[in-house]
Short mmCIF file of C-alpha atoms and ligand atoms in Angstrom, two decimals:
data_model
loop_
_atom_site.label_atom_id
_atom_site.label_comp_id
_atom_site.label_asym_id
_atom_site.label_seq_id
_atom_site.Cartn_x
_atom_site.Cartn_y
_atom_site.Cartn_z
CA MET A 1 111.37 30.22 152.51
CA THR A 2 114.71 30.76 154.16
CA GLU A 3 115.31 30.62 157.90
CA GLN A 4 115.74 34.18 159.12
CA PRO A 5 118.38 35.32 161.59
CA ALA A 6 117.53 38.05 164.11
CA SER A 7 117.80 41.45 162.44
CA PRO A 8 120.88 43.43 163.36
CA TYR A 9 119.08 46.52 161.98
CA THR A 10 119.55 49.39 164.40
CA GLY A 11 117.91 52.29 162.54
CA PRO A 12 114.79 54.16 163.65
CA THR A 13 111.29 52.63 163.59
CA ARG A 14 109.03 53.67 160.74
CA VAL A 15 105.59 52.58 159.54
CA PHE A 16 104.65 52.06 155.89
CA SER A 17 101.43 50.82 154.36
CA GLY A 18 99.48 51.15 151.13
CA VAL A 19 96.06 50.67 149.59
CA GLN A 20 95.38 50.22 145.87
CA PRO A 21 93.20 52.80 144.10
CA SER A 22 91.31 50.06 142.31
CA GLY A 23 87.75 50.54 143.57
CA ALA A 24 85.60 51.66 146.47
CA LEU A 25 86.90 50.83 149.94
CA HIS A 26 84.92 48.49 152.19
CA LEU A 27 84.65 47.63 155.86
CA GLY A 28 87.51 45.10 155.55
CA ASN A 29 89.89 47.80 154.32
CA TYR A 30 88.67 50.12 157.06
CA LEU A 31 89.17 47.64 159.91
CA GLY A 32 92.15 45.75 158.47
CA ALA A 33 94.12 48.84 157.49
CA LEU A 34 92.75 52.38 158.05
CA VAL A 35 91.89 52.03 161.73
CA LYS A 36 95.42 50.78 162.39
CA PHE A 37 96.91 53.63 160.35
CA VAL A 38 95.21 56.11 162.66
CA ALA A 39 96.21 54.30 165.84
CA LEU A 40 99.90 54.28 164.84
CA GLN A 41 100.34 57.81 163.58
CA ARG A 42 101.29 59.32 166.90
CA GLN A 43 103.45 56.38 167.99
CA MET A 44 105.91 56.26 165.06
CA GLU A 45 106.74 58.09 161.88
CA CYS A 46 104.14 56.89 159.34
CA LEU A 47 104.00 56.82 155.55
CA TYR A 48 100.67 55.94 153.95
CA CYS A 49 100.87 55.42 150.23
CA VAL A 50 98.21 55.13 147.54
CA VAL A 51 99.72 52.34 145.45
CA ASP A 52 98.64 53.21 141.91
CA MET A 53 101.55 51.26 140.42
CA HIS A 54 100.15 48.14 142.06
CA ALA A 55 96.65 48.99 140.86
CA ILE A 56 97.67 48.84 137.17
CA THR A 57 98.73 45.19 137.53
CA ALA A 58 95.03 44.77 136.62
CA TRP A 59 93.50 47.09 134.00
CA GLN A 60 92.60 50.58 135.25
CA ASP A 61 90.91 53.17 133.06
CA PRO A 62 93.46 56.01 132.80
CA ARG A 63 90.61 58.55 132.82
CA LEU A 64 89.62 57.36 136.29
CA LEU A 65 92.89 56.43 137.97
CA ARG A 66 93.79 59.86 139.37
CA ALA A 67 90.29 60.33 140.80
CA GLN A 68 90.54 56.86 142.39
CA THR A 69 93.90 57.82 143.90
CA ARG A 70 92.36 60.99 145.36
CA GLU A 71 89.50 58.94 146.75
CA ILE A 72 91.85 56.64 148.69
CA ALA A 73 93.72 59.67 150.05
CA ALA A 74 90.35 61.14 151.08
CA ALA A 75 89.47 57.86 152.82
CA TYR A 76 92.74 57.94 154.78
CA ILE A 77 92.02 61.48 155.97
CA ALA A 78 88.32 60.85 156.61
CA ALA A 79 89.19 57.80 158.72
CA GLY A 80 91.38 60.04 160.88
CA VAL A 81 94.87 60.04 159.36
CA ASP A 82 96.18 63.56 159.95
CA PRO A 83 98.26 64.73 156.96
CA SER A 84 100.17 67.11 159.21
CA VAL A 85 101.37 64.11 161.25
CA ALA A 86 101.58 61.24 158.74
CA THR A 87 102.80 61.36 155.14
CA ILE A 88 100.14 60.58 152.51
CA PHE A 89 101.36 60.22 148.92
CA PRO A 90 100.84 58.53 145.55
CA GLN A 91 103.34 55.78 144.76
CA SER A 92 103.85 56.83 141.13
CA ALA A 93 104.99 60.31 142.24
CA VAL A 94 108.09 58.72 143.78
CA PRO A 95 109.88 56.93 140.92
CA GLU A 96 112.40 55.40 143.33
CA HIS A 97 109.79 52.68 144.07
CA ALA A 98 110.19 51.29 140.55
CA GLU A 99 113.98 51.50 140.64
CA LEU A 100 114.29 49.58 143.89
CA ALA A 101 111.72 47.06 142.63
CA TRP A 102 114.04 46.28 139.72
CA ILE A 103 116.93 45.53 142.04
CA PHE A 104 114.65 43.35 144.16
CA ASN A 105 113.43 41.53 141.02
CA CYS A 106 117.01 40.32 140.80
CA VAL A 107 117.13 39.32 144.49
CA ALA A 108 113.79 37.48 144.73
CA ARG A 109 113.64 33.94 143.32
CA VAL A 110 111.05 32.64 140.87
CA GLY A 111 110.41 29.82 143.33
CA TRP A 112 109.41 32.34 146.00
CA LEU A 113 106.94 34.11 143.72
CA ASP A 114 105.52 30.80 142.51
CA ARG A 115 104.36 30.19 146.07
CA MET A 116 102.38 33.44 146.37
CA THR A 117 98.73 32.50 146.88
CA GLN A 118 97.36 35.97 146.03
CA PHE A 119 98.76 35.72 142.50
CA LYS A 120 97.07 32.35 142.07
CA ASP A 121 93.79 33.71 143.47
CA LYS A 122 93.87 36.82 141.29
CA CYS A 123 94.72 35.20 137.96
CA GLY A 124 92.54 32.14 138.54
CA LYS A 125 92.86 29.69 135.65
CA ASP A 126 94.24 32.31 133.24
CA LYS A 127 97.88 32.48 134.33
CA GLU A 128 98.99 32.95 130.71
CA GLY A 129 96.85 36.06 130.38
CA ALA A 130 97.92 37.72 133.66
CA SER A 131 100.30 40.69 133.46
CA VAL A 132 103.95 40.13 134.39
CA GLY A 133 103.38 43.01 136.84
CA LEU A 134 100.80 40.94 138.69
CA TYR A 135 103.40 38.20 139.10
CA THR A 136 106.10 40.52 140.48
CA TYR A 137 103.56 42.55 142.47
CA PRO A 138 104.94 41.35 145.85
CA VAL A 139 108.45 42.44 144.81
CA LEU A 140 107.19 46.00 144.21
CA GLN A 141 105.48 45.77 147.61
CA ALA A 142 108.81 44.84 149.23
CA ALA A 143 110.39 47.83 147.46
CA ASP A 144 107.64 50.15 148.80
CA ILE A 145 108.42 49.10 152.33
CA LEU A 146 112.21 48.85 152.22
CA LEU A 147 112.67 52.08 150.23
CA TYR A 148 111.92 53.77 153.55
CA LYS A 149 113.49 51.04 155.72
CA ALA A 150 110.06 50.67 157.29
CA THR A 151 110.11 48.46 160.37
CA HIS A 152 106.34 48.02 160.83
CA VAL A 153 103.56 47.43 158.30
CA PRO A 154 99.88 47.50 159.36
CA VAL A 155 97.82 45.32 156.99
CA GLY A 156 95.01 42.78 156.91
CA GLU A 157 95.65 39.06 157.25
CA ASP A 158 95.68 38.52 153.46
CA GLN A 159 99.02 40.36 153.24
CA LYS A 160 100.89 38.06 155.63
CA GLN A 161 102.62 36.08 152.89
CA HIS A 162 103.73 39.26 151.07
CA LEU A 163 105.29 40.53 154.28
CA GLU A 164 107.17 37.25 154.74
CA LEU A 165 108.50 37.68 151.21
CA THR A 166 109.58 41.23 152.08
CA ARG A 167 111.61 39.84 154.99
CA ASP A 168 113.14 37.17 152.74
CA ILE A 169 114.15 39.80 150.18
CA ALA A 170 115.68 42.03 152.88
CA ALA A 171 117.59 39.09 154.41
CA LYS A 172 118.87 37.87 151.04
CA PHE A 173 119.92 41.36 149.94
CA ASN A 174 121.76 41.96 153.23
CA HIS A 175 123.44 38.57 152.94
CA ASP A 176 124.32 38.53 149.23
CA PHE A 177 125.75 42.04 149.23
CA ASP A 178 127.44 41.58 152.59
CA ALA A 179 125.54 44.49 154.08
CA PRO A 180 124.33 43.15 157.45
CA GLY A 181 121.45 45.16 158.88
CA PHE A 182 121.18 47.42 155.83
CA PHE A 183 117.50 46.62 155.36
CA PRO A 184 115.37 45.85 158.44
CA LEU A 185 113.37 42.63 158.74
CA THR A 186 109.99 44.31 158.77
CA GLU A 187 107.31 43.29 161.28
CA PRO A 188 103.74 42.91 160.03
CA LEU A 189 101.06 44.41 162.31
CA ILE A 190 98.09 42.16 161.63
CA GLU A 191 96.45 41.08 164.88
CA GLY A 192 92.98 42.16 166.02
CA PRO A 193 89.41 41.11 165.18
CA GLY A 194 89.32 43.34 162.05
CA ALA A 195 92.29 41.62 160.37
CA ARG A 196 90.09 39.33 158.29
CA VAL A 197 86.56 40.62 157.66
CA MET A 198 84.53 38.06 155.72
CA SER A 199 81.84 38.44 153.06
CA LEU A 200 78.29 39.07 154.32
CA ARG A 201 77.08 36.42 151.85
CA ASP A 202 79.64 33.73 152.72
CA GLY A 203 81.47 33.53 156.04
CA THR A 204 84.28 31.51 154.47
CA ALA A 205 85.20 34.09 151.75
CA LYS A 206 87.05 37.34 152.38
CA MET A 207 85.12 40.62 152.02
CA SER A 208 86.56 41.94 148.79
CA LYS A 209 86.32 44.77 146.24
CA SER A 210 86.23 42.21 143.47
CA ASP A 211 83.22 40.19 144.73
CA PRO A 212 80.53 40.62 142.04
CA SER A 213 77.81 40.93 144.71
CA ASP A 214 77.61 44.38 146.31
CA GLN A 215 75.54 42.72 149.08
CA SER A 216 78.71 40.91 150.19
CA ARG A 217 80.39 44.06 151.46
CA ILE A 218 79.75 47.32 153.26
CA ASN A 219 81.33 50.17 151.30
CA LEU A 220 82.66 53.22 153.11
CA THR A 221 80.37 55.29 150.91
CA ASP A 222 77.16 53.31 151.70
CA ASP A 223 74.44 55.33 153.41
CA ALA A 224 72.73 54.27 156.66
CA ASP A 225 69.87 52.61 154.84
CA ALA A 226 72.15 50.51 152.60
CA ILE A 227 74.28 49.45 155.59
CA SER A 228 71.24 48.38 157.63
CA LYS A 229 69.77 46.43 154.72
CA LYS A 230 73.02 44.62 153.98
CA ILE A 231 73.44 43.61 157.63
CA ARG A 232 69.80 42.55 157.96
CA ARG A 233 70.16 40.36 154.85
CA ALA A 234 73.58 38.99 155.82
CA LYS A 235 73.76 35.21 155.69
CA THR A 236 73.42 33.59 159.13
CA ASP A 237 72.55 30.28 160.74
CA PRO A 238 69.30 29.63 162.64
CA LEU A 239 70.88 29.38 166.12
CA PRO A 240 71.03 32.05 168.81
CA LEU A 241 74.45 33.53 169.60
CA PRO A 242 76.53 31.14 171.73
CA GLU A 243 78.17 31.73 175.09
CA THR A 244 81.71 30.74 174.20
CA LEU A 245 84.26 31.59 171.52
CA ASP A 246 84.75 27.85 170.96
CA GLU A 247 81.18 27.48 169.74
CA LEU A 248 81.74 30.27 167.20
CA LYS A 249 84.50 28.30 165.49
CA THR A 250 82.08 26.12 163.54
CA ARG A 251 79.77 29.04 162.68
CA PRO A 252 81.68 31.27 160.20
CA GLU A 253 78.88 33.76 159.55
CA ALA A 254 78.12 34.26 163.25
CA ASP A 255 81.85 34.52 163.96
CA ASN A 256 82.25 37.21 161.29
CA LEU A 257 79.38 39.36 162.58
CA VAL A 258 80.61 39.06 166.17
CA GLY A 259 84.10 39.94 164.92
CA ILE A 260 82.80 43.06 163.16
CA TYR A 261 80.90 44.09 166.30
CA SER A 262 84.03 43.55 168.36
CA ALA A 263 86.30 45.52 166.00
CA MET A 264 83.81 48.38 165.66
CA SER A 265 83.11 48.67 169.39
CA GLY A 266 86.64 48.06 170.65
CA GLN A 267 85.38 45.21 172.87
CA THR A 268 86.78 41.67 172.78
CA LYS A 269 84.70 39.01 171.03
CA ALA A 270 84.22 37.34 174.41
CA SER A 271 82.63 40.44 175.86
CA VAL A 272 80.37 40.83 172.80
CA LEU A 273 79.19 37.26 173.45
CA GLU A 274 78.63 38.04 177.12
CA GLN A 275 76.30 40.81 176.03
CA PHE A 276 74.42 38.87 173.30
CA ALA A 277 74.64 35.15 174.26
CA GLY A 278 71.27 33.46 173.85
CA GLN A 279 69.90 36.28 171.66
CA GLY A 280 68.81 35.69 168.06
CA TYR A 281 69.82 37.72 165.03
CA GLY A 282 66.56 39.69 165.36
CA VAL A 283 68.27 41.44 168.27
CA PHE A 284 71.93 41.23 167.28
CA LYS A 285 71.70 42.42 163.66
CA PRO A 286 69.93 45.73 164.41
CA ALA A 287 72.43 46.44 167.22
CA LEU A 288 75.29 45.70 164.82
CA ALA A 289 73.73 47.84 162.08
CA ASP A 290 73.37 50.79 164.49
CA LEU A 291 76.98 50.45 165.56
CA VAL A 292 78.35 50.24 162.00
CA VAL A 293 76.22 53.19 160.86
CA GLU A 294 77.30 55.27 163.84
CA ARG A 295 80.99 54.56 163.17
CA LEU A 296 80.94 54.92 159.38
CA ALA A 297 78.58 57.89 158.94
CA PRO A 298 81.18 60.51 159.94
CA VAL A 299 83.79 58.80 157.74
CA SER A 300 81.60 58.77 154.64
CA SER A 301 80.38 62.33 155.12
CA GLU A 302 83.97 63.56 155.59
CA MET A 303 84.98 61.65 152.44
CA ARG A 304 82.23 63.39 150.48
CA ARG A 305 83.32 66.78 151.83
CA LEU A 306 86.96 66.13 150.89
CA MET A 307 86.13 64.82 147.42
CA ALA A 308 84.23 68.06 146.77
CA ASP A 309 87.54 69.93 147.12
CA PRO A 310 90.08 67.94 145.05
CA ALA A 311 92.59 70.80 145.11
CA GLU A 312 93.03 70.35 148.85
CA ILE A 313 93.67 66.60 148.48
CA ASP A 314 96.10 67.30 145.64
CA ARG A 315 98.04 69.66 147.90
CA VAL A 316 98.28 66.96 150.57
CA LEU A 317 99.46 64.40 147.99
CA ALA A 318 102.04 66.75 146.46
CA ALA A 319 103.51 67.69 149.84
CA GLY A 320 103.48 64.04 150.90
CA ALA A 321 105.27 62.95 147.72
CA GLU A 322 107.94 65.58 148.20
CA HIS A 323 108.59 64.44 151.76
CA ALA A 324 108.53 60.74 150.83
CA ARG A 325 111.00 61.37 148.03
CA SER A 326 113.37 63.16 150.37
CA LEU A 327 113.40 60.04 152.58
CA ALA A 328 113.63 57.58 149.69
CA ALA A 329 116.39 59.20 147.62
CA PRO A 330 119.31 58.66 150.03
CA ILE A 331 118.21 55.08 150.80
CA LEU A 332 118.01 54.25 147.08
CA ALA A 333 121.38 55.96 146.46
CA ALA A 334 123.00 53.89 149.24
CA THR A 335 121.39 50.72 147.83
CA LYS A 336 122.73 51.45 144.32
CA GLU A 337 126.17 52.06 145.79
CA ILE A 338 126.05 48.66 147.52
CA VAL A 339 124.98 46.96 144.28
CA GLY A 340 127.82 48.67 142.39
CA PHE A 341 125.64 50.76 140.09
CA TRP A 342 126.78 53.88 138.31
CA PRO A 343 125.77 57.10 140.08
CA ALA A 344 122.79 58.91 138.54
CA ALA A 345 123.69 61.43 135.85
P1 AMP B 401 93.58 46.38 148.97
O1 AMP B 401 92.23 46.92 148.83
O2 AMP B 401 93.71 44.98 148.46
O3 AMP B 401 94.65 47.31 148.47
O4 AMP B 401 93.81 46.24 150.54
C1 AMP B 401 94.12 47.33 151.37
C2 AMP B 401 94.27 46.90 152.81
O5 AMP B 401 93.05 46.37 153.32
C3 AMP B 401 95.32 45.79 153.01
O6 AMP B 401 96.02 46.05 154.23
C4 AMP B 401 94.49 44.55 153.15
O7 AMP B 401 95.12 43.54 153.90
C5 AMP B 401 93.28 45.08 153.87
N1 AMP B 401 92.08 44.24 153.60
C6 AMP B 401 91.52 43.98 152.39
N2 AMP B 401 90.44 43.18 152.51
C7 AMP B 401 90.33 42.92 153.85
C8 AMP B 401 89.40 42.15 154.63
N3 AMP B 401 88.37 41.50 154.08
N4 AMP B 401 89.58 42.13 155.98
C9 AMP B 401 90.60 42.80 156.56
N5 AMP B 401 91.51 43.53 155.88
C10 AMP B 401 91.38 43.60 154.54
N1 LIG B 402 99.37 44.55 148.48
C1 LIG B 402 98.64 45.44 149.35
C2 LIG B 402 97.15 45.10 149.26
O1 LIG B 402 96.65 44.68 148.26
C3 LIG B 402 98.85 46.89 149.01
C4 LIG B 402 100.28 47.30 149.21
C5 LIG B 402 101.19 47.64 148.24
C6 LIG B 402 100.95 47.40 150.45
N2 LIG B 402 102.35 47.98 148.81
C7 LIG B 402 102.26 47.86 150.15
C8 LIG B 402 100.58 47.18 151.77
C9 LIG B 402 103.21 48.04 151.14
C10 LIG B 402 101.53 47.38 152.77
C11 LIG B 402 102.84 47.81 152.46
O2 LIG B 402 96.48 45.27 150.18
#
């Protein structure tokens, strides 16, 4: 990728992030994304999108897609995003995302997309059978972010490469069209112990919606019993918990559980070890299960309450889309002017 100069962007700070409505959310989404969404909402202007246009890069049943979109919006709110403070909206309700994505398709290089590891992971051996949308997925993601000139993007570790691509697209656009500082060079907000939550069955694989084993993940909708069972059965090694972070490095499953405890309790991993060093999983797993249940129970019960009143969620999404569109339209119009496009009829 290209060497990036310091951004001369001088506009206001703004946060943008998105989650795909492609299945039930899990603890990785909660810690990698939602918890950060909540923490940022009173620090900067925040836009939290439900990215249904990204979701259809893999097949989605049209009879379910709207309900899935509502469910993600409900998860945002249940996790603590306040729709009167942050803007929550569905991507497909703001058509400007697709228009800017087209312009960026002509800025991004095939060589850049060929390096995207998520595309390779998602299509596996069947590259020929993957949708073209899946290939240009990161370009649409760059459009999501830059359509609002967002300066900060809270995401999990797996999105790091897509955020680098977003910066490359912004820098190349600004350079090629001689518009210095028009788009910001967006900062990813990734750090923290929840940035990469691993599978409960394999400490070297990411916790993921697409893992065939439900035992590998804790879903936001799991009840207390399911959560406790999954943690009790989580893969571990036979050793007691160590005293130092160094010793965790060669023990991926132990490291993951300590990381989850740390992220859920707000303590550092070192202080979790101080508390549990020398203890076996017979002590640590029940303590972890109690903590996860205590933190997630209010989120899942609030999600159920919200999903029982879809009209309320729909009102939030409609108001959010209207606000998002009012921010996006002038930025897209200015972009089209820079490119030399014809004004809209
Ligand atoms: P997705 O479900 O792929 O749309 O992801 C939504 C958000 O959750 C993104 O910010 C991801 O980076 C984040 N995320 C997904 N899986 C994990 C994980 N295992 N650990 C931490 N963050 C994750
Ligand atoms: N690609 C992200 C994911 O799978 C979702 C996403 C789409 C996103 N557009 C975004 C995240 C813009 C942050 C900003 O997790």
